[in-house]
XYZ file of C-alpha atoms in Angstrom:
469
model
C -6.258 -23.126 -18.988
C -8.817 -20.357 -17.673
C -12.061 -21.534 -16.011
C -15.177 -19.580 -15.462
C -14.934 -17.108 -12.421
C -15.489 -18.520 -8.936
C -18.746 -16.318 -8.594
C -21.124 -17.047 -11.694
C -22.461 -13.657 -11.783
C -18.921 -12.199 -12.342
C -19.278 -13.140 -16.104
C -21.904 -10.535 -16.709
C -19.793 -7.910 -14.766
C -16.675 -8.938 -16.855
C -18.586 -8.075 -20.133
C -19.494 -4.512 -18.802
C -16.318 -3.644 -17.031
C -13.951 -0.940 -18.427
C -11.049 -2.872 -16.885
C -11.160 -6.637 -17.581
C -11.686 -8.863 -14.559
C -9.217 -11.851 -14.146
C -10.635 -15.367 -14.543
C -9.253 -18.012 -12.008
C -6.860 -20.316 -13.872
C -6.866 -24.125 -13.429
C -3.482 -25.646 -13.423
C -2.083 -29.206 -13.367
C -0.595 -30.174 -10.223
C 2.899 -30.174 -11.656
C 2.707 -26.467 -12.635
C 1.042 -25.329 -9.408
C 3.003 -23.636 -6.710
C 2.499 -24.303 -3.098
C 3.020 -20.701 -1.657
C 3.113 -19.257 1.921
C 2.631 -15.551 2.361
C 3.751 -14.282 5.786
C 1.560 -11.238 6.724
C -2.090 -10.563 6.487
C -2.100 -6.941 5.743
C -3.345 -5.320 2.546
C -0.285 -6.404 0.500
C -0.269 -9.937 1.849
C -3.937 -10.535 1.267
C -3.723 -8.860 -2.176
C -0.724 -11.233 -3.183
C -2.923 -14.148 -1.999
C -5.921 -13.002 -4.424
C -3.436 -12.259 -7.239
C -1.673 -15.749 -6.956
C -4.974 -17.604 -6.421
C -6.304 -16.143 -9.526
C -3.093 -17.346 -11.244
C -4.015 -20.903 -10.160
C -1.598 -21.615 -7.324
C -2.204 -22.895 -3.842
C -1.782 -20.200 -1.205
C -1.488 -19.996 2.701
C -1.379 -16.957 4.618
C 0.565 -17.049 8.105
C -0.308 -14.026 10.309
C 1.773 -13.699 13.623
C -1.242 -11.661 15.313
C -3.832 -13.520 17.315
C -6.686 -12.225 15.015
C -6.890 -10.882 11.548
C -7.524 -7.082 11.606
C -6.244 -3.832 9.973
C -5.315 -0.952 12.254
C -5.537 2.641 11.049
C -8.394 4.742 9.786
C -8.696 6.283 6.317
C -7.078 5.263 3.090
C -7.150 6.921 -0.311
C -7.368 4.491 -3.422
C -5.851 6.253 -6.503
C -6.412 5.310 -10.258
C -3.453 2.913 -10.308
C -4.532 0.693 -7.379
C -8.255 1.145 -8.366
C -7.331 -0.728 -11.581
C -5.712 -3.402 -9.612
C -8.675 -4.019 -7.339
C -11.054 -3.923 -10.226
C -9.168 -6.590 -12.089
C -9.558 -8.866 -9.050
C -13.367 -8.579 -9.429
C -13.767 -6.309 -6.363
C -15.362 -3.107 -7.608
C -18.802 -4.194 -6.667
C -17.971 -5.233 -3.186
C -15.984 -2.018 -2.651
C -18.644 0.355 -3.925
C -20.840 0.149 -1.008
C -18.025 1.063 1.550
C -16.591 3.951 -0.630
C -16.721 7.804 -0.372
C -16.345 9.355 -3.703
C -14.706 12.802 -3.172
C -15.117 15.566 -5.988
C -11.844 17.221 -5.625
C -8.645 17.734 -3.646
C -7.833 21.180 -2.202
C -4.384 22.426 -1.279
C -4.859 25.010 1.406
C -2.343 27.347 3.243
C -2.165 26.778 7.011
C -4.151 29.816 7.683
C -6.937 28.670 5.212
C -6.384 30.305 1.940
C -6.595 28.271 -1.167
C -3.432 27.361 -2.969
C -4.730 25.189 -5.603
C -7.377 22.359 -6.306
C -7.848 19.404 -8.674
C -11.164 17.736 -9.827
C -10.920 13.982 -9.389
C -13.268 13.113 -12.135
C -11.279 15.092 -14.713
C -7.951 13.469 -13.519
C -9.516 9.958 -13.398
C -10.818 10.422 -16.949
C -7.372 10.357 -18.284
C -7.139 6.797 -17.050
C -10.301 5.258 -18.299
C -12.183 2.991 -15.830
C -10.458 4.187 -12.795
C -11.408 6.178 -9.585
C -10.491 8.103 -6.705
C -12.336 6.633 -3.643
C -11.625 6.828 -0.080
C -12.239 4.022 2.365
C -11.918 3.022 6.112
C -8.843 0.901 6.023
C -10.923 -1.985 7.880
C -13.467 -2.094 5.126
C -10.932 -2.279 2.275
C -9.065 -5.022 4.304
C -12.286 -7.000 4.905
C -13.233 -6.861 1.179
C -9.799 -8.310 0.328
C -10.201 -11.087 2.898
C -13.554 -12.009 1.586
C -12.204 -12.183 -1.963
C -9.208 -14.316 -0.871
C -11.360 -16.729 0.983
C -13.778 -16.947 -1.881
C -10.884 -17.766 -4.175
C -9.668 -20.552 -1.619
C -7.061 -18.948 0.590
C -6.170 -20.662 3.797
C -5.398 -18.184 6.418
C -3.933 -18.937 9.658
C -3.272 -16.703 12.675
C -0.836 -17.142 15.693
C 1.844 -18.161 13.127
C 4.924 -16.368 13.987
C 8.017 -17.318 11.726
C 11.205 -17.921 13.388
C 13.205 -19.018 10.093
C 13.021 -19.553 6.252
C 15.672 -22.010 4.852
C 15.642 -22.101 0.952
C 17.051 -25.404 -0.479
C 20.414 -25.101 -2.233
C 18.866 -25.603 -5.664
C 15.958 -23.226 -4.942
C 13.345 -26.039 -5.567
C 11.724 -25.230 -2.130
C 11.937 -23.423 1.062
C 11.410 -24.751 4.546
C 9.550 -22.250 6.862
C 9.727 -22.790 10.503
C 7.423 -21.326 13.046
C 8.332 -20.381 16.759
C 6.558 -23.446 17.934
C 8.972 -25.594 15.907
C 6.404 -26.524 13.175
C 7.814 -26.718 9.647
C 6.316 -26.176 6.217
C 7.984 -27.095 2.907
C 6.796 -25.012 -0.088
C 7.784 -23.827 -3.504
C 7.829 -20.033 -2.472
C 7.774 -17.924 0.718
C 6.525 -14.349 0.292
C 7.395 -11.895 3.200
C 4.625 -9.317 3.364
C 4.932 -8.471 6.978
C 5.212 -4.823 6.899
C 7.640 -2.148 7.764
C 8.910 -3.830 10.859
C 9.370 -6.925 8.739
C 10.843 -10.038 10.520
C 11.127 -11.716 7.022
C 13.364 -8.974 5.741
C 15.761 -9.543 8.656
C 15.522 -13.307 8.065
C 16.583 -12.739 4.321
C 19.446 -10.323 5.336
C 20.528 -12.381 8.345
C 20.854 -9.317 10.503
C 18.910 -6.443 12.148
C 17.704 -3.928 9.735
C 15.363 -1.279 11.321
C 13.417 1.209 9.406
C 14.694 4.640 9.008
C 13.136 7.529 10.816
C 11.772 10.420 8.847
C 11.423 12.989 11.676
C 7.647 13.097 11.325
C 4.876 11.434 13.258
C 1.092 11.259 12.501
C -1.820 11.965 14.651
C -4.640 9.723 13.328
C -8.203 10.378 14.462
C -11.673 9.574 13.498
C -14.541 11.822 14.219
C -18.298 11.257 14.358
C -19.878 13.589 11.908
C -23.068 14.079 13.980
C -21.557 17.013 15.864
C -19.954 18.484 12.701
C -23.383 18.630 10.959
C -24.543 21.151 13.691
C -21.833 23.541 12.758
C -22.407 25.383 9.326
C -18.617 25.928 9.135
C -17.919 22.100 9.400
C -21.096 20.674 7.808
C -19.933 21.134 4.258
C -16.890 18.938 5.021
C -19.591 16.081 5.382
C -22.235 17.026 2.839
C -19.660 17.772 -0.041
C -16.993 15.186 0.341
C -13.566 16.639 -0.784
C -9.895 15.884 0.372
C -8.276 18.718 2.016
C -4.642 19.343 2.610
C -3.322 22.190 4.765
C 0.370 22.962 4.255
C 2.180 24.746 7.128
C 5.637 25.223 8.753
C 6.988 21.900 9.700
C 3.602 20.220 9.527
C 0.539 19.597 7.544
C -3.005 18.230 8.014
C -5.147 15.959 5.832
C -8.919 15.084 6.196
C -11.777 13.470 4.298
C -15.102 11.709 4.862
C -15.456 8.009 5.372
C -18.400 5.460 5.187
C -20.796 7.744 3.043
C -20.471 10.595 5.755
C -20.689 8.523 8.937
C -17.025 9.286 9.904
C -14.541 12.021 9.345
C -10.905 10.913 9.038
C -8.314 13.440 9.919
C -4.339 13.002 9.998
C -2.088 15.564 11.470
C 1.616 15.438 10.484
C 4.099 16.923 12.846
C 7.752 16.607 13.983
C 8.499 13.333 15.734
C 8.787 13.561 19.458
C 8.398 10.052 20.377
C 10.910 8.158 22.599
C 13.451 5.776 21.018
C 12.022 2.422 20.247
C 8.281 3.293 20.093
C 6.212 2.995 17.081
C 2.691 3.885 18.447
C 1.661 5.695 21.476
C -1.422 7.253 23.049
C -1.239 10.917 22.222
C -2.244 13.898 24.449
C -5.186 15.654 22.959
C -4.457 18.934 24.479
C -0.860 18.797 23.123
C -2.040 18.041 19.781
C -4.706 20.822 19.838
C -1.797 23.332 20.864
C 0.219 22.459 17.801
C -2.591 23.651 15.544
C -4.181 26.410 17.630
C -3.002 29.167 15.162
C -4.171 27.263 12.036
C -7.240 27.749 9.897
C -10.014 28.200 12.491
C -11.750 25.253 11.238
C -8.988 22.793 12.356
C -9.145 23.807 16.158
C -12.962 23.347 15.788
C -12.387 19.832 14.400
C -10.035 19.020 17.178
C -12.282 20.131 19.812
C -14.409 17.099 18.959
C -11.652 14.790 19.463
C -11.582 12.931 22.738
C -8.672 10.517 22.103
C -5.860 10.062 19.758
C -2.939 7.876 18.931
C 0.242 9.028 17.390
C 2.235 6.884 14.863
C 5.979 7.249 14.099
C 6.603 7.706 10.405
C 9.389 5.535 8.915
C 10.573 4.527 5.472
C 12.569 1.461 4.168
C 15.825 1.909 2.232
C 16.172 -0.096 -0.899
C 17.768 -3.573 -0.993
C 20.145 -4.843 -3.806
C 17.492 -7.518 -4.177
C 14.031 -8.393 -2.794
C 14.655 -11.922 -3.433
C 16.886 -14.574 -2.062
C 19.465 -16.037 -4.675
C 17.711 -19.356 -4.500
C 14.551 -17.791 -5.985
C 12.454 -19.681 -3.375
C 11.835 -16.567 -1.144
C 10.912 -12.928 -1.776
C 9.559 -9.926 -0.241
C 6.744 -7.301 -1.056
C 5.208 -4.080 0.121
C 6.308 -1.991 3.198
C 8.944 -4.632 4.045
C 11.083 -3.448 1.054
C 9.684 -0.018 0.100
C 7.780 1.628 2.939
C 7.269 5.253 2.065
C 5.974 8.349 3.740
C 2.260 8.687 3.072
C 2.495 11.939 1.439
C 1.539 10.549 -2.168
C -1.170 8.383 -0.743
C 0.686 5.552 -2.568
C 2.054 3.146 0.128
C -0.735 0.570 -0.076
C -1.084 1.177 -3.664
C 2.426 0.177 -4.258
C 2.027 -3.080 -2.092
C -1.100 -3.931 -4.209
C 0.736 -3.409 -7.406
C 3.358 -5.771 -6.165
C 0.866 -8.309 -5.503
C -0.558 -7.886 -8.939
C 2.847 -8.320 -10.716
C 3.607 -11.467 -8.762
C 0.288 -12.971 -9.954
C 0.809 -11.767 -13.427
C 4.191 -13.361 -13.873
C 3.418 -16.620 -12.107
C 0.172 -16.816 -14.028
C 1.957 -16.613 -17.349
C 4.629 -19.250 -16.767
C 4.097 -22.626 -17.923
C 6.674 -24.212 -15.564
C 6.926 -21.929 -12.583
C 8.214 -24.762 -10.212
C 11.456 -24.966 -12.080
C 14.126 -23.251 -9.885
C 15.663 -21.329 -12.773
C 12.291 -20.278 -13.998
C 11.568 -19.013 -10.515
C 14.604 -17.023 -10.503
C 13.850 -15.561 -13.938
C 10.293 -14.758 -12.734
C 11.486 -12.925 -9.639
C 13.955 -10.928 -11.680
C 11.141 -9.806 -13.878
C 9.248 -8.871 -10.613
C 11.980 -6.702 -9.372
C 12.696 -5.200 -12.784
C 9.076 -4.140 -12.741
C 8.769 -2.988 -9.216
C 12.107 -1.672 -7.854
C 12.744 1.357 -9.960
C 8.960 2.404 -9.680
C 8.773 2.035 -5.750
C 12.249 3.746 -5.339
C 10.707 6.650 -7.247
C 7.520 6.691 -5.063
C 9.860 6.771 -1.760
C 12.041 9.512 -3.130
C 8.935 11.593 -4.363
C 7.355 11.085 -0.804
C 10.416 12.421 0.578
C 10.247 15.545 -1.622
C 6.490 16.024 -0.575
C 7.518 16.127 2.949
C 9.813 19.151 2.290
C 7.188 20.727 -0.005
C 4.452 20.362 2.493
C 6.304 21.684 5.421
C 7.812 24.904 4.033
C 7.722 27.904 6.392
C 6.218 31.054 4.928
C 8.602 32.923 2.751
C 10.111 32.856 -0.932
C 10.316 28.977 -1.127
C 6.695 28.580 0.038
C 5.544 31.179 -2.356
C 7.326 29.495 -5.204
C 5.793 26.097 -4.187
C 2.341 27.773 -4.300
C 3.004 29.134 -7.705
C 4.231 25.603 -8.889
C 1.073 23.998 -7.568
C -0.986 26.001 -10.183
C -2.121 23.911 -13.198
C 0.464 23.854 -15.989
C 2.031 21.699 -18.557
C 4.989 20.448 -16.606
C 6.926 20.455 -13.363
C 3.746 21.296 -11.075
C 4.209 20.733 -7.243
C 0.639 19.154 -7.042
C 1.871 15.586 -7.551
C -1.272 13.919 -8.875
C -1.434 16.589 -11.688
C 2.273 16.892 -12.399
C 2.531 15.892 -16.191
C 6.094 14.542 -15.229
C 4.703 12.118 -12.562
C 1.004 11.557 -12.699
C 0.797 9.446 -15.950
C 3.559 7.428 -14.630
C 2.140 7.018 -11.035
C -1.563 6.952 -11.975
C -1.549 5.322 -15.353
C 0.427 2.286 -14.398
C -0.845 -1.040 -16.077
C 0.482 -4.355 -14.621
C 0.195 -6.289 -17.793
C 2.124 -3.679 -19.909
C 4.952 -3.508 -17.348
C 5.346 -7.278 -17.248
C 5.265 -7.281 -21.120
C 8.472 -5.131 -21.058
C 10.459 -7.686 -19.269
C 8.916 -11.038 -19.970
C 11.241 -12.255 -22.832
C 14.281 -11.295 -20.631
C 16.545 -14.269 -21.225
C 18.506 -14.342 -17.886
C 17.997 -16.871 -15.131
C 19.863 -15.316 -12.364
C 18.730 -12.553 -9.822
C 21.048 -10.022 -8.283
C 22.389 -11.483 -5.222
C 21.054 -10.096 -1.929
C 23.541 -9.453 0.697
C 22.929 -12.046 3.324
C 25.306 -13.108 6.335
C 24.615 -16.789 5.695
C 22.932 -17.558 2.328
C 22.249 -21.251 3.155
C 20.488 -20.533 6.344
C 19.351 -17.310 8.057
C 17.471 -16.971 11.325
C 14.826 -14.807 12.362
C 14.264 -12.854 15.575
C 13.356 -14.963 18.432
């Protein structure tokens, strides 16, 4: 049975919203799941919000000493904007957003290949938007919403084992300090270097190298505004992509013009075993010295930089343990290259689907029903996320072509046309599927599926699997 939203003024917002805002359900104790989510990134906090709205009890365990989100800018596309708004977050997010007018696809020397107007694109998906955020602000808004709904968040909680019961009615989660917690469902949302994935599989399973790394930097716009060639980047917010041989660059404004986010994607030269390292600013500048002269100007304003190895995750036969008491979401199962700006969006969608299915069920504590629900979750999510990972890999190739016949064909393919376009967000074969996604409609497609067993995940020891020490 639904109750009034946690925040009273949300009622009036709901009446006006183009995208309905979910009420928080009230459940009897016998139909309320006790859930632990492992990982307090965007996907984990999103799952907490979604499952709290569905009326369940949620704890979040984070291994780090404090809650925080690393990184810089993040683009929110129409599909993930729909999810965030359904959680009642538009008002909180608005004050941190930058609203770019268009995306420009540029040749590495500066010539315009193509562009797309964001308002025109978003109008095809009513109520949605293309907004840009500092990742920390988006994360903080999600944390605030989760806390408002009743989430219990705990830090310094590193998981060493998850042991589902043989019947699937519960799972026992063990922390490194020996402390144990018995819950109905464990959700691993601990990112690309997921410990929970390896616990489920019972073996090591490192991410797959892509051959690329990212320099990520944030510039103060104060100095940019003094240069007429750079000032327009700040005063007229747009998203810009420069495409070049074996590399590309992306930039856009954050925090209403206070900061300028820039990401440089280049071949990976990091040593084995490293994920993040301090970068050499002069080395970075040298890589882009012959590009559009505005890029060296921007890089001259950079004093320090980090570089991040870019990896992806291969698919799993199933994201869920055969018991139905343990599943995964987000980068733990489908980390993708950031070249569609869709990695975080996929994790938020995963979270929304979990909330939708566990909100609809009248008896989600029944082990057979849990298995059915997790089967629906995977039927909704696996094909879609696999498509995004594959398209991200294709974008890597498209963005990094050397000048020549293939590059010229790509540039022609990026012009607006009815089908087959290389500008992914306007590709009629991709964009409605990517940007027009609706959680409820996807769940509807599988809701009356009659099975009760999920595809068996390949584990070395299904009854008990240990994590990394």
